[in-house]
PDB file of N, CA, C and O in Angstrom:
ATOM      1  N   UNK E   1     -19.533 -20.645  26.531  1.00 46.00           N
ATOM      2  CA  UNK E   1     -18.435 -20.410  25.484  1.00 46.00           C
ATOM      3  C   UNK E   1     -18.609 -19.282  24.606  1.00 46.00           C
ATOM      4  O   UNK E   1     -19.659 -19.369  24.002  1.00 46.00           O
ATOM      5  N   UNK E   2     -17.758 -18.422  24.668  1.00 53.00           N
ATOM      6  CA  UNK E   2     -18.066 -17.213  23.440  1.00 53.00           C
ATOM      7  C   UNK E   2     -19.423 -16.716  23.386  1.00 53.00           C
ATOM      8  O   UNK E   2     -19.922 -16.570  22.299  1.00 53.00           O
ATOM      9  N   UNK E   3     -19.986 -16.498  24.626  1.00 74.00           N
ATOM     10  CA  UNK E   3     -21.431 -15.671  24.491  1.00 74.00           C
ATOM     11  C   UNK E   3     -22.315 -16.507  24.002  1.00 74.00           C
ATOM     12  O   UNK E   3     -23.332 -16.040  23.416  1.00 74.00           O
ATOM     13  N   UNK E   4     -22.404 -17.743  24.224  1.00 83.00           N
ATOM     14  CA  UNK E   4     -23.451 -18.583  23.682  1.00 83.00           C
ATOM     15  C   UNK E   4     -23.373 -19.272  22.462  1.00 83.00           C
ATOM     16  O   UNK E   4     -24.228 -19.856  21.965  1.00 83.00           O
ATOM     17  N   UNK E   5     -22.290 -18.908  21.708  1.00 84.00           N
ATOM     18  CA  UNK E   5     -22.052 -19.634  20.495  1.00 84.00           C
ATOM     19  C   UNK E   5     -21.270 -20.926  20.732  1.00 84.00           C
ATOM     20  O   UNK E   5     -20.258 -20.959  21.259  1.00 84.00           O
ATOM     21  N   UNK E   6     -21.964 -22.090  20.229  1.00 90.00           N
ATOM     22  CA  UNK E   6     -21.217 -23.376  20.496  1.00 90.00           C
ATOM     23  C   UNK E   6     -20.253 -23.681  19.201  1.00 90.00           C
ATOM     24  O   UNK E   6     -20.185 -23.042  18.309  1.00 90.00           O
ATOM     25  N   UNK E   7     -19.555 -24.667  19.517  1.00 91.00           N
ATOM     26  CA  UNK E   7     -18.510 -25.172  18.476  1.00 91.00           C
ATOM     27  C   UNK E   7     -19.243 -25.476  17.240  1.00 91.00           C
ATOM     28  O   UNK E   7     -18.812 -25.274  16.139  1.00 91.00           O
ATOM     29  N   UNK E   8     -20.423 -26.080  17.320  1.00 92.00           N
ATOM     30  CA  UNK E   8     -21.139 -26.591  16.165  1.00 92.00           C
ATOM     31  C   UNK E   8     -21.684 -25.297  15.287  1.00 92.00           C
ATOM     32  O   UNK E   8     -21.571 -25.466  14.055  1.00 92.00           O
ATOM     33  N   UNK E   9     -22.105 -24.322  16.007  1.00 93.00           N
ATOM     34  CA  UNK E   9     -22.612 -23.293  15.284  1.00 93.00           C
ATOM     35  C   UNK E   9     -21.498 -22.669  14.410  1.00 93.00           C
ATOM     36  O   UNK E   9     -21.641 -21.965  13.333  1.00 93.00           O
ATOM     37  N   UNK E  10     -20.325 -22.467  15.059  1.00 91.00           N
ATOM     38  CA  UNK E  10     -19.094 -22.069  14.447  1.00 91.00           C
ATOM     39  C   UNK E  10     -18.778 -22.785  13.284  1.00 91.00           C
ATOM     40  O   UNK E  10     -18.358 -22.182  12.142  1.00 91.00           O
ATOM     41  N   UNK E  11     -18.940 -24.102  13.363  1.00 94.00           N
ATOM     42  CA  UNK E  11     -18.465 -24.807  12.129  1.00 94.00           C
ATOM     43  C   UNK E  11     -19.376 -24.832  11.051  1.00 94.00           C
ATOM     44  O   UNK E  11     -19.069 -24.685   9.923  1.00 94.00           O
ATOM     45  N   UNK E  12     -20.691 -24.627  11.453  1.00 94.00           N
ATOM     46  CA  UNK E  12     -21.740 -24.418  10.376  1.00 94.00           C
ATOM     47  C   UNK E  12     -21.619 -23.119   9.579  1.00 94.00           C
ATOM     48  O   UNK E  12     -21.576 -22.904   8.536  1.00 94.00           O
ATOM     49  N   UNK E  13     -21.192 -22.059  10.369  1.00 93.00           N
ATOM     50  CA  UNK E  13     -21.060 -20.744   9.882  1.00 93.00           C
ATOM     51  C   UNK E  13     -19.695 -20.755   8.961  1.00 93.00           C
ATOM     52  O   UNK E  13     -19.655 -20.043   7.825  1.00 93.00           O
ATOM     53  N   UNK E  14     -18.690 -21.466   9.298  1.00 92.00           N
ATOM     54  CA  UNK E  14     -17.631 -21.570   8.590  1.00 92.00           C
ATOM     55  C   UNK E  14     -17.672 -22.234   7.298  1.00 92.00           C
ATOM     56  O   UNK E  14     -17.329 -21.835   6.117  1.00 92.00           O
ATOM     57  N   UNK E  15     -18.520 -23.320   7.402  1.00 93.00           N
ATOM     58  CA  UNK E  15     -18.975 -23.981   5.875  1.00 93.00           C
ATOM     59  C   UNK E  15     -19.647 -23.140   5.069  1.00 93.00           C
ATOM     60  O   UNK E  15     -19.520 -23.042   3.844  1.00 93.00           O
ATOM     61  N   UNK E  16     -20.822 -22.301   5.598  1.00 94.00           N
ATOM     62  CA  UNK E  16     -21.480 -21.495   4.701  1.00 94.00           C
ATOM     63  C   UNK E  16     -20.568 -20.412   4.205  1.00 94.00           C
ATOM     64  O   UNK E  16     -20.741 -20.053   2.928  1.00 94.00           O
ATOM     65  N   UNK E  17     -19.696 -19.957   4.972  1.00 91.00           N
ATOM     66  CA  UNK E  17     -18.803 -18.759   4.360  1.00 91.00           C
ATOM     67  C   UNK E  17     -17.868 -19.252   3.207  1.00 91.00           C
ATOM     68  O   UNK E  17     -17.711 -18.773   2.339  1.00 91.00           O
ATOM     69  N   UNK E  18     -17.336 -20.599   3.546  1.00 91.00           N
ATOM     70  CA  UNK E  18     -16.533 -21.296   2.416  1.00 91.00           C
ATOM     71  C   UNK E  18     -17.355 -21.443   1.098  1.00 91.00           C
ATOM     72  O   UNK E  18     -16.991 -21.273   0.147  1.00 91.00           O
ATOM     73  N   UNK E  19     -18.679 -21.898   1.381  1.00 93.00           N
ATOM     74  CA  UNK E  19     -19.465 -22.212   0.318  1.00 93.00           C
ATOM     75  C   UNK E  19     -19.761 -20.837  -0.403  1.00 93.00           C
ATOM     76  O   UNK E  19     -19.747 -20.734  -1.881  1.00 93.00           O
ATOM     77  N   UNK E  20     -20.059 -19.759   0.227  1.00 92.00           N
ATOM     78  CA  UNK E  20     -20.380 -18.500  -0.561  1.00 92.00           C
ATOM     79  C   UNK E  20     -19.134 -17.853  -1.311  1.00 92.00           C
ATOM     80  O   UNK E  20     -19.417 -17.407  -2.380  1.00 92.00           O
ATOM     81  N   UNK E  21     -17.905 -17.864  -0.557  1.00 90.00           N
ATOM     82  CA  UNK E  21     -16.852 -17.226  -1.159  1.00 90.00           C
ATOM     83  C   UNK E  21     -15.856 -18.067  -1.963  1.00 90.00           C
ATOM     84  O   UNK E  21     -15.090 -17.574  -2.779  1.00 90.00           O
ATOM     85  N   UNK E  22     -15.808 -19.255  -1.575  1.00 91.00           N
ATOM     86  CA  UNK E  22     -14.708 -20.237  -2.093  1.00 91.00           C
ATOM     87  C   UNK E  22     -13.400 -20.087  -1.401  1.00 91.00           C
ATOM     88  O   UNK E  22     -13.027 -19.037  -0.838  1.00 91.00           O
ATOM     89  N   UNK E  23     -12.705 -21.011  -1.437  1.00 88.00           N
ATOM     90  CA  UNK E  23     -11.357 -21.189  -0.753  1.00 88.00           C
ATOM     91  C   UNK E  23     -10.375 -20.232  -1.371  1.00 88.00           C
ATOM     92  O   UNK E  23      -9.622 -19.758  -0.595  1.00 88.00           O
ATOM     93  N   UNK E  24     -10.394 -20.077  -2.719  1.00 90.00           N
ATOM     94  CA  UNK E  24      -9.508 -19.149  -3.501  1.00 90.00           C
ATOM     95  C   UNK E  24      -9.579 -17.825  -2.967  1.00 90.00           C
ATOM     96  O   UNK E  24      -8.591 -16.920  -2.749  1.00 90.00           O
ATOM     97  N   UNK E  25     -10.780 -17.205  -2.967  1.00 91.00           N
ATOM     98  CA  UNK E  25     -11.193 -15.890  -2.774  1.00 91.00           C
ATOM     99  C   UNK E  25     -10.541 -15.592  -1.212  1.00 91.00           C
ATOM    100  O   UNK E  25     -10.033 -14.580  -0.766  1.00 91.00           O
ATOM    101  N   UNK E  26     -11.037 -16.493  -0.283  1.00 89.00           N
ATOM    102  CA  UNK E  26     -10.717 -16.443   1.027  1.00 89.00           C
ATOM    103  C   UNK E  26      -9.081 -16.397   1.257  1.00 89.00           C
ATOM    104  O   UNK E  26      -8.535 -15.590   2.156  1.00 89.00           O
ATOM    105  N   UNK E  27      -8.420 -17.230   0.514  1.00 90.00           N
ATOM    106  CA  UNK E  27      -7.034 -17.296   0.662  1.00 90.00           C
ATOM    107  C   UNK E  27      -6.546 -16.006   0.243  1.00 90.00           C
ATOM    108  O   UNK E  27      -5.516 -15.341   0.922  1.00 90.00           O
ATOM    109  N   UNK E  28      -6.930 -15.454  -1.072  1.00 93.00           N
ATOM    110  CA  UNK E  28      -6.452 -14.186  -1.387  1.00 93.00           C
ATOM    111  C   UNK E  28      -6.679 -13.019  -0.269  1.00 93.00           C
ATOM    112  O   UNK E  28      -5.944 -12.088  -0.082  1.00 93.00           O
ATOM    113  N   UNK E  29      -7.897 -13.112   0.156  1.00 91.00           N
ATOM    114  CA  UNK E  29      -8.280 -12.052   1.254  1.00 91.00           C
ATOM    115  C   UNK E  29      -7.475 -12.243   2.475  1.00 91.00           C
ATOM    116  O   UNK E  29      -6.951 -11.151   3.102  1.00 91.00           O
ATOM    117  N   UNK E  30      -7.133 -13.354   2.906  1.00 91.00           N
ATOM    118  CA  UNK E  30      -6.081 -13.509   3.887  1.00 91.00           C
ATOM    119  C   UNK E  30      -4.840 -12.927   3.683  1.00 91.00           C
ATOM    120  O   UNK E  30      -4.082 -12.518   4.526  1.00 91.00           O
ATOM    121  N   UNK E  31      -4.309 -13.296   2.410  1.00 93.00           N
ATOM    122  CA  UNK E  31      -2.922 -12.699   2.073  1.00 93.00           C
ATOM    123  C   UNK E  31      -2.925 -11.360   1.970  1.00 93.00           C
ATOM    124  O   UNK E  31      -1.973 -10.666   2.470  1.00 93.00           O
ATOM    125  N   UNK E  32      -3.942 -10.723   1.389  1.00 93.00           N
ATOM    126  CA  UNK E  32      -4.117  -9.182   1.445  1.00 93.00           C
ATOM    127  C   UNK E  32      -4.145  -8.525   2.650  1.00 93.00           C
ATOM    128  O   UNK E  32      -3.496  -7.557   3.035  1.00 93.00           O
ATOM    129  N   UNK E  33      -4.983  -9.203   3.684  1.00 93.00           N
ATOM    130  CA  UNK E  33      -5.180  -8.673   5.038  1.00 93.00           C
ATOM    131  C   UNK E  33      -3.771  -8.720   5.750  1.00 93.00           C
ATOM    132  O   UNK E  33      -3.331  -7.933   6.536  1.00 93.00           O
ATOM    133  N   UNK E  34      -3.019  -9.750   5.559  1.00 94.00           N
ATOM    134  CA  UNK E  34      -1.736  -9.889   6.332  1.00 94.00           C
ATOM    135  C   UNK E  34      -0.802  -9.056   5.621  1.00 94.00           C
ATOM    136  O   UNK E  34       0.075  -8.439   6.448  1.00 94.00           O
ATOM    137  N   UNK E  35      -0.730  -8.863   4.420  1.00 93.00           N
ATOM    138  CA  UNK E  35       0.282  -7.873   3.883  1.00 93.00           C
ATOM    139  C   UNK E  35      -0.024  -6.516   4.299  1.00 93.00           C
ATOM    140  O   UNK E  35       0.800  -5.664   4.631  1.00 93.00           O
ATOM    141  N   UNK E  36      -1.314  -6.177   4.588  1.00 94.00           N
ATOM    142  CA  UNK E  36      -1.849  -4.716   4.988  1.00 94.00           C
ATOM    143  C   UNK E  36      -1.309  -4.678   6.372  1.00 94.00           C
ATOM    144  O   UNK E  36      -0.774  -3.584   6.739  1.00 94.00           O
ATOM    145  N   UNK E  37      -1.532  -5.617   7.095  1.00 94.00           N
ATOM    146  CA  UNK E  37      -1.012  -5.524   8.629  1.00 94.00           C
ATOM    147  C   UNK E  37       0.404  -5.422   8.767  1.00 94.00           C
ATOM    148  O   UNK E  37       0.868  -4.606   9.514  1.00 94.00           O
ATOM    149  N   UNK E  38       1.261  -6.200   7.995  1.00 93.00           N
ATOM    150  CA  UNK E  38       2.572  -6.072   7.895  1.00 93.00           C
ATOM    151  C   UNK E  38       3.008  -4.663   7.365  1.00 93.00           C
ATOM    152  O   UNK E  38       3.983  -4.034   8.213  1.00 93.00           O
ATOM    153  N   UNK E  39       2.583  -4.122   6.461  1.00 92.00           N
ATOM    154  CA  UNK E  39       2.847  -2.856   6.088  1.00 92.00           C
ATOM    155  C   UNK E  39       2.462  -1.789   7.185  1.00 92.00           C
ATOM    156  O   UNK E  39       3.459  -0.880   7.276  1.00 92.00           O
ATOM    157  N   UNK E  40       1.371  -1.865   7.779  1.00 91.00           N
ATOM    158  CA  UNK E  40       1.039  -1.057   8.846  1.00 91.00           C
ATOM    159  C   UNK E  40       2.051  -1.005   9.890  1.00 91.00           C
ATOM    160  O   UNK E  40       2.570  -0.031  10.465  1.00 91.00           O
ATOM    161  N   UNK E  41       2.394  -2.172  10.377  1.00 91.00           N
ATOM    162  CA  UNK E  41       3.499  -2.518  11.546  1.00 91.00           C
ATOM    163  C   UNK E  41       4.638  -1.775  10.981  1.00 91.00           C
ATOM    164  O   UNK E  41       5.431  -1.322  11.888  1.00 91.00           O
ATOM    165  N   UNK E  42       5.124  -2.016   9.934  1.00 89.00           N
ATOM    166  CA  UNK E  42       6.450  -1.488   9.233  1.00 89.00           C
ATOM    167  C   UNK E  42       6.451   0.006   9.432  1.00 89.00           C
ATOM    168  O   UNK E  42       7.299   0.685   9.805  1.00 89.00           O
ATOM    169  N   UNK E  43       5.338   0.568   8.901  1.00 86.00           N
ATOM    170  CA  UNK E  43       5.123   2.161   8.945  1.00 86.00           C
ATOM    171  C   UNK E  43       5.129   2.511  10.421  1.00 86.00           C
ATOM    172  O   UNK E  43       5.699   3.742  10.676  1.00 86.00           O
ATOM    173  N   UNK E  44       4.659   1.934  11.233  1.00 86.00           N
ATOM    174  CA  UNK E  44       4.543   2.440  12.703  1.00 86.00           C
ATOM    175  C   UNK E  44       5.893   2.253  13.440  1.00 86.00           C
ATOM    176  O   UNK E  44       6.226   3.010  14.279  1.00 86.00           O
ATOM    177  N   UNK E  45       6.685   1.446  12.925  1.00 84.00           N
ATOM    178  CA  UNK E  45       7.993   1.074  13.566  1.00 84.00           C
ATOM    179  C   UNK E  45       9.065   2.147  12.915  1.00 84.00           C
ATOM    180  O   UNK E  45      10.312   1.992  13.454  1.00 84.00           O
ATOM    181  N   UNK E  46       8.868   2.678  11.745  1.00 75.00           N
ATOM    182  CA  UNK E  46       9.966   3.403  11.134  1.00 75.00           C
ATOM    183  C   UNK E  46      10.187   4.608  11.946  1.00 75.00           C
ATOM    184  O   UNK E  46       9.422   5.152  12.577  1.00 75.00           O
ATOM    185  N   UNK E  47      11.499   4.879  11.717  1.00 70.00           N
ATOM    186  CA  UNK E  47      12.061   6.273  12.566  1.00 70.00           C
ATOM    187  C   UNK E  47      11.428   7.419  11.902  1.00 70.00           C
ATOM    188  O   UNK E  47      11.708   7.543  10.614  1.00 70.00           O
ATOM    189  N   UNK E  48      10.813   8.416  12.588  1.00 67.00           N
ATOM    190  CA  UNK E  48      10.468   9.503  11.928  1.00 67.00           C
ATOM    191  C   UNK E  48      11.302  10.492  11.234  1.00 67.00           C
ATOM    192  O   UNK E  48      11.092  10.970  10.169  1.00 67.00           O
ATOM    193  N   UNK E  49      12.615  10.343  11.777  1.00 66.00           N
ATOM    194  CA  UNK E  49      13.760  11.112  11.123  1.00 66.00           C
ATOM    195  C   UNK E  49      14.063  10.597   9.750  1.00 66.00           C
ATOM    196  O   UNK E  49      14.359  11.335   8.873  1.00 66.00           O
ATOM    197  N   UNK E  50      13.933   9.177   9.603  1.00 65.00           N
ATOM    198  CA  UNK E  50      14.129   8.570   8.270  1.00 65.00           C
ATOM    199  C   UNK E  50      13.094   9.097   7.212  1.00 65.00           C
ATOM    200  O   UNK E  50      13.246   9.434   6.070  1.00 65.00           O
ATOM    201  N   UNK E  51      11.663   9.321   7.764  1.00 61.00           N
ATOM    202  CA  UNK E  51      10.791   9.603   6.918  1.00 61.00           C
ATOM    203  C   UNK E  51      10.932  11.241   6.321  1.00 61.00           C
ATOM    204  O   UNK E  51      10.837  11.569   5.219  1.00 61.00           O
ATOM    205  N   UNK E  52      11.541  11.980   7.287  1.00 64.00           N
ATOM    206  CA  UNK E  52      11.813  13.451   7.035  1.00 64.00           C
ATOM    207  C   UNK E  52      12.969  13.559   6.011  1.00 64.00           C
ATOM    208  O   UNK E  52      13.066  14.164   4.928  1.00 64.00           O
ATOM    209  N   UNK E  53      13.946  12.428   6.191  1.00 64.00           N
ATOM    210  CA  UNK E  53      15.052  12.523   5.148  1.00 64.00           C
ATOM    211  C   UNK E  53      14.450  11.899   3.705  1.00 64.00           C
ATOM    212  O   UNK E  53      14.927  12.572   2.686  1.00 64.00           O
ATOM    213  N   UNK E  54      13.587  11.168   3.679  1.00 66.00           N
ATOM    214  CA  UNK E  54      12.924  10.730   2.428  1.00 66.00           C
ATOM    215  C   UNK E  54      12.200  11.797   1.699  1.00 66.00           C
ATOM    216  O   UNK E  54      12.199  11.973   0.602  1.00 66.00           O
ATOM    217  N   UNK E  55      11.475  12.765   2.583  1.00 63.00           N
ATOM    218  CA  UNK E  55      10.731  13.605   1.911  1.00 63.00           C
ATOM    219  C   UNK E  55      11.609  14.822   1.418  1.00 63.00           C
ATOM    220  O   UNK E  55      11.399  15.494   0.407  1.00 63.00           O
ATOM    221  N   UNK E  56      12.770  15.135   2.185  1.00 66.00           N
ATOM    222  CA  UNK E  56      13.796  16.040   1.728  1.00 66.00           C
ATOM    223  C   UNK E  56      14.406  15.655   0.485  1.00 66.00           C
ATOM    224  O   UNK E  56      14.503  16.399  -0.496  1.00 66.00           O
ATOM    225  N   UNK E  57      14.682  14.406   0.373  1.00 65.00           N
ATOM    226  CA  UNK E  57      15.386  13.794  -0.864  1.00 65.00           C
ATOM    227  C   UNK E  57      14.371  14.039  -2.042  1.00 65.00           C
ATOM    228  O   UNK E  57      14.567  14.262  -3.276  1.00 65.00           O
ATOM    229  N   UNK E  58      13.011  13.553  -1.856  1.00 64.00           N
ATOM    230  CA  UNK E  58      12.146  13.748  -2.835  1.00 64.00           C
ATOM    231  C   UNK E  58      11.953  15.184  -3.247  1.00 64.00           C
ATOM    232  O   UNK E  58      11.773  15.514  -4.475  1.00 64.00           O
ATOM    233  N   UNK E  59      11.825  16.130  -2.409  1.00 61.00           N
ATOM    234  CA  UNK E  59      11.873  17.538  -2.797  1.00 61.00           C
ATOM    235  C   UNK E  59      13.093  17.965  -3.463  1.00 61.00           C
ATOM    236  O   UNK E  59      12.911  18.749  -4.573  1.00 61.00           O
ATOM    237  N   UNK E  60      14.289  17.428  -3.180  1.00 61.00           N
ATOM    238  CA  UNK E  60      15.401  17.981  -3.972  1.00 61.00           C
ATOM    239  C   UNK E  60      15.314  17.313  -5.521  1.00 61.00           C
ATOM    240  O   UNK E  60      15.645  17.961  -6.395  1.00 61.00           O
ATOM    241  N   UNK E  61      14.687  16.116  -5.614  1.00 62.00           N
ATOM    242  CA  UNK E  61      14.599  15.533  -6.944  1.00 62.00           C
ATOM    243  C   UNK E  61      13.567  16.324  -7.772  1.00 62.00           C
ATOM    244  O   UNK E  61      13.700  16.617  -8.839  1.00 62.00           O
ATOM    245  N   UNK E  62      12.375  16.709  -7.033  1.00 59.00           N
ATOM    246  CA  UNK E  62      11.504  17.648  -7.847  1.00 59.00           C
ATOM    247  C   UNK E  62      12.007  18.924  -8.235  1.00 59.00           C
ATOM    248  O   UNK E  62      11.654  19.229  -9.360  1.00 59.00           O
ATOM    249  N   UNK E  63      12.819  19.433  -7.407  1.00 60.00           N
ATOM    250  CA  UNK E  63      13.334  20.885  -7.862  1.00 60.00           C
ATOM    251  C   UNK E  63      14.322  20.622  -9.124  1.00 60.00           C
ATOM    252  O   UNK E  63      14.410  21.307 -10.054  1.00 60.00           O
ATOM    253  N   UNK E  64      15.060  19.489  -8.914  1.00 62.00           N
ATOM    254  CA  UNK E  64      16.117  19.039 -10.013  1.00 62.00           C
ATOM    255  C   UNK E  64      15.340  18.789 -11.380  1.00 62.00           C
ATOM    256  O   UNK E  64      15.678  19.341 -12.409  1.00 62.00           O
ATOM    257  N   UNK E  65      14.298  18.213 -11.155  1.00 61.00           N
ATOM    258  CA  UNK E  65      13.439  17.866 -12.439  1.00 61.00           C
ATOM    259  C   UNK E  65      12.752  19.054 -13.063  1.00 61.00           C
ATOM    260  O   UNK E  65      12.586  19.216 -14.185  1.00 61.00           O
ATOM    261  N   UNK E  66      12.281  20.002 -12.290  1.00 63.00           N
ATOM    262  CA  UNK E  66      11.712  21.201 -12.729  1.00 63.00           C
ATOM    263  C   UNK E  66      12.902  22.090 -13.422  1.00 63.00           C
ATOM    264  O   UNK E  66      12.556  22.645 -14.619  1.00 63.00           O
ATOM    265  N   UNK E  67      14.057  21.942 -12.954  1.00 64.00           N
ATOM    266  CA  UNK E  67      15.041  22.826 -13.526  1.00 64.00           C
ATOM    267  C   UNK E  67      15.507  22.156 -14.835  1.00 64.00           C
ATOM    268  O   UNK E  67      15.688  22.936 -15.908  1.00 64.00           O
ATOM    269  N   UNK E  68      15.513  20.949 -14.920  1.00 67.00           N
ATOM    270  CA  UNK E  68      15.788  20.216 -16.135  1.00 67.00           C
ATOM    271  C   UNK E  68      14.771  20.227 -17.367  1.00 67.00           C
ATOM    272  O   UNK E  68      15.046  20.602 -18.427  1.00 67.00           O
ATOM    273  N   UNK E  69      13.379  20.379 -16.828  1.00 68.00           N
ATOM    274  CA  UNK E  69      12.495  20.585 -17.771  1.00 68.00           C
ATOM    275  C   UNK E  69      12.313  22.056 -18.345  1.00 68.00           C
ATOM    276  O   UNK E  69      12.421  22.178 -19.486  1.00 68.00           O
ATOM    277  N   UNK E  70      12.715  23.031 -17.492  1.00 67.00           N
ATOM    278  CA  UNK E  70      12.954  24.453 -18.060  1.00 67.00           C
ATOM    279  C   UNK E  70      13.960  24.394 -18.981  1.00 67.00           C
ATOM    280  O   UNK E  70      13.885  25.158 -20.005  1.00 67.00           O
ATOM    281  N   UNK E  71      15.067  23.833 -18.845  1.00 65.00           N
ATOM    282  CA  UNK E  71      16.311  23.907 -19.544  1.00 65.00           C
ATOM    283  C   UNK E  71      16.033  23.323 -20.912  1.00 65.00           C
ATOM    284  O   UNK E  71      16.423  23.827 -21.920  1.00 65.00           O
ATOM    285  N   UNK E  72      15.278  22.237 -20.898  1.00 67.00           N
ATOM    286  CA  UNK E  72      14.972  21.484 -22.259  1.00 67.00           C
ATOM    287  C   UNK E  72      13.944  22.140 -22.970  1.00 67.00           C
ATOM    288  O   UNK E  72      14.045  22.200 -24.168  1.00 67.00           O
ATOM    289  N   UNK E  73      13.087  22.866 -22.390  1.00 65.00           N
ATOM    290  CA  UNK E  73      12.158  23.711 -23.092  1.00 65.00           C
ATOM    291  C   UNK E  73      12.596  24.845 -23.709  1.00 65.00           C
ATOM    292  O   UNK E  73      12.319  25.293 -24.816  1.00 65.00           O
ATOM    293  N   UNK E  74      13.735  25.544 -23.112  1.00 68.00           N
ATOM    294  CA  UNK E  74      14.404  26.529 -23.715  1.00 68.00           C
ATOM    295  C   UNK E  74      15.144  26.070 -24.842  1.00 68.00           C
ATOM    296  O   UNK E  74      15.329  26.874 -25.982  1.00 68.00           O
ATOM    297  N   UNK E  75      15.846  25.009 -24.845  1.00 66.00           N
ATOM    298  CA  UNK E  75      16.656  24.482 -25.878  1.00 66.00           C
ATOM    299  C   UNK E  75      16.023  23.975 -27.151  1.00 66.00           C
ATOM    300  O   UNK E  75      16.510  24.163 -28.233  1.00 66.00           O
ATOM    301  N   UNK E  76      14.928  23.356 -26.740  1.00 61.00           N
ATOM    302  CA  UNK E  76      14.013  22.956 -28.082  1.00 61.00           C
ATOM    303  C   UNK E  76      13.539  24.024 -28.981  1.00 61.00           C
ATOM    304  O   UNK E  76      12.870  24.861 -28.540  1.00 61.00           O
ATOM    305  N   UNK E  77      13.786  23.960 -30.306  1.00 59.00           N
ATOM    306  CA  UNK E  77      13.181  24.828 -31.155  1.00 59.00           C
ATOM    307  C   UNK E  77      11.439  24.783 -31.241  1.00 59.00           C
ATOM    308  O   UNK E  77      11.140  23.586 -31.338  1.00 59.00           O
ATOM    309  N   UNK E  78      10.886  25.841 -31.412  1.00 57.00           N
ATOM    310  CA  UNK E  78       9.351  25.703 -31.514  1.00 57.00           C
ATOM    311  C   UNK E  78       9.108  25.382 -32.885  1.00 57.00           C
ATOM    312  O   UNK E  78       9.551  26.077 -33.781  1.00 57.00           O
ATOM    313  N   UNK E  79       8.218  24.471 -33.076  1.00 56.00           N
ATOM    314  CA  UNK E  79       7.794  24.142 -34.446  1.00 56.00           C
ATOM    315  C   UNK E  79       6.590  25.094 -34.982  1.00 56.00           C
ATOM    316  O   UNK E  79       5.814  25.363 -34.161  1.00 56.00           O
ATOM    317  N   UNK E  80       6.718  25.415 -36.251  1.00 53.00           N
ATOM    318  CA  UNK E  80       5.661  26.250 -36.695  1.00 53.00           C
ATOM    319  C   UNK E  80       4.378  25.645 -37.151  1.00 53.00           C
ATOM    320  O   UNK E  80       4.559  24.544 -37.616  1.00 53.00           O
ATOM    321  N   UNK E  81       3.173  26.168 -36.804  1.00 48.00           N
ATOM    322  CA  UNK E  81       1.999  25.442 -36.997  1.00 48.00           C
ATOM    323  C   UNK E  81       1.582  25.679 -38.529  1.00 48.00           C
ATOM    324  O   UNK E  81       1.560  26.786 -38.921  1.00 48.00           O
TER     325      UNK E  81
END
């Protein structure tokens, strides 16, 4: 069974891991790992065209923000030091 590892050895190993890390930390680790796997699967299933559209929209917003910042900088009077 499993390369010479018996059920008793697995049980003892599980008890040692729980004693070392605690159930709360293991539960958080499991939740984080599950969330990471879910996010990875979602990213792998996304349509590449949707990603390109998102990047184009982000670029449009960046250009708009730069133009607005330049406009505001010109309108604000400079304070004397």
